[in-house]
Amino acid sequence: MAKRESREIWTQRVERLMASDLTDTEFAAELGVNVHTLRSWKWKLGKTTKDRPRPERTKTPTPAPTFMEIVAPAPQPDLELLVGDTVRVRVPVGFDEDTLRRVLVALEVAR
């Protein structure tokens, strides 16, 4: 069973904690004691983190978000071919050239 340490020992530990720049967790780990026991003694002895001056921590400002306008290219209109007075062939952008040739030949033959 673990030996109970005296109030005097815990008073010294808590005073050293309050004089340090360490957190309760860091200080307990350094001493090899349970952080909850340390906090319990700190409370019993009436010590709070308000009693100890803390170093000023400078917070790095968060940069403002940067926005970039993204403009989609304007859609290209389909190509429209008029064959005679009655036939219209609408060819979408990226249409296969060989297929277009075969359609035009077929229309020519059909006329």
XYZ file of C-alpha atoms in Angstrom:
111
model
C 0.000 0.000 0.000
C 1.271 3.476 -0.868
C 2.588 5.610 1.955
C 0.509 8.716 2.736
C 2.507 11.884 2.511
C 2.163 14.647 5.034
C 0.311 17.912 4.670
C 3.688 19.673 4.852
C 5.009 17.795 1.809
C 1.866 18.586 -0.181
C 1.992 22.226 0.925
C 5.538 22.472 -0.450
C 4.530 20.758 -3.694
C 1.545 23.018 -4.227
C 3.674 26.102 -3.519
C 6.257 24.913 -6.053
C 3.453 24.292 -8.564
C 2.092 27.804 -8.023
C 5.559 29.294 -8.546
C 6.131 27.329 -11.744
C 4.859 27.970 -15.243
C 3.669 24.371 -15.538
C 0.109 23.154 -15.718
C -1.204 20.845 -13.007
C -0.874 17.903 -15.384
C 2.702 18.757 -16.376
C 3.763 19.331 -12.767
C 2.158 16.078 -11.562
C 3.871 14.128 -14.336
C 7.203 15.690 -13.430
C 6.764 14.678 -9.771
C 5.302 11.296 -10.606
C 2.108 11.935 -8.624
C -1.537 11.635 -9.563
C -2.816 14.911 -11.016
C -6.151 14.495 -9.220
C -4.390 14.147 -5.863
C -2.363 17.265 -6.626
C -5.515 19.211 -7.514
C -7.239 17.940 -4.389
C -4.402 19.237 -2.196
C -4.341 22.498 -4.099
C -8.052 22.893 -3.331
C -7.614 21.864 0.333
C -4.883 24.421 0.754
C -7.015 27.118 -0.852
C -4.710 27.696 -3.786
C -6.154 28.558 -7.143
C -4.680 29.376 -10.483
C -5.860 32.954 -9.836
C -3.216 33.150 -7.076
C -0.373 32.638 -9.491
C 0.676 35.088 -12.157
C 0.634 33.477 -15.552
C 2.923 34.582 -18.349
C 1.232 36.527 -21.089
C 0.462 34.338 -24.015
C 0.384 36.058 -27.319
C -2.210 34.670 -29.641
C -1.218 34.530 -33.249
C -3.917 36.294 -35.203
C -5.852 34.107 -37.561
C -5.357 35.327 -41.110
C -8.434 36.562 -42.879
C -9.803 34.111 -45.411
C -8.710 34.672 -48.956
C -11.323 34.440 -51.656
C -10.612 33.702 -55.264
C -13.171 34.162 -57.972
C -13.456 31.160 -60.215
C -15.073 31.822 -63.543
C -16.301 28.856 -65.512
C -15.710 29.122 -69.216
C -18.782 30.143 -71.158
C -20.391 27.148 -72.768
C -19.704 26.980 -76.457
C -22.807 26.858 -78.569
C -23.568 23.814 -80.626
C -22.768 23.943 -84.306
C -25.868 23.888 -86.455
C -25.741 22.786 -90.071
C -28.571 23.480 -92.497
C -28.905 20.923 -95.241
C -31.338 22.243 -97.822
C -34.462 23.985 -96.578
C -35.767 21.313 -94.220
C -32.897 19.477 -92.520
C -31.022 20.865 -89.570
C -28.147 18.990 -87.991
C -27.151 20.198 -84.545
C -23.590 19.135 -83.682
C -22.521 19.438 -80.019
C -19.046 20.598 -79.106
C -16.654 17.673 -79.039
C -18.699 15.604 -81.492
C -16.753 12.842 -83.206
C -15.611 14.033 -86.673
C -15.857 10.627 -88.348
C -19.458 10.227 -87.209
C -20.275 13.710 -88.484
C -18.784 12.834 -91.912
C -20.904 9.664 -92.095
C -24.074 11.630 -91.197
C -23.359 14.250 -93.858
C -22.645 11.571 -96.500
C -25.883 9.804 -95.566
C -27.824 13.052 -95.914
C -26.240 13.747 -99.308
C -27.131 10.283 -100.561
C -30.691 10.621 -99.268
C -31.274 13.895 -101.137
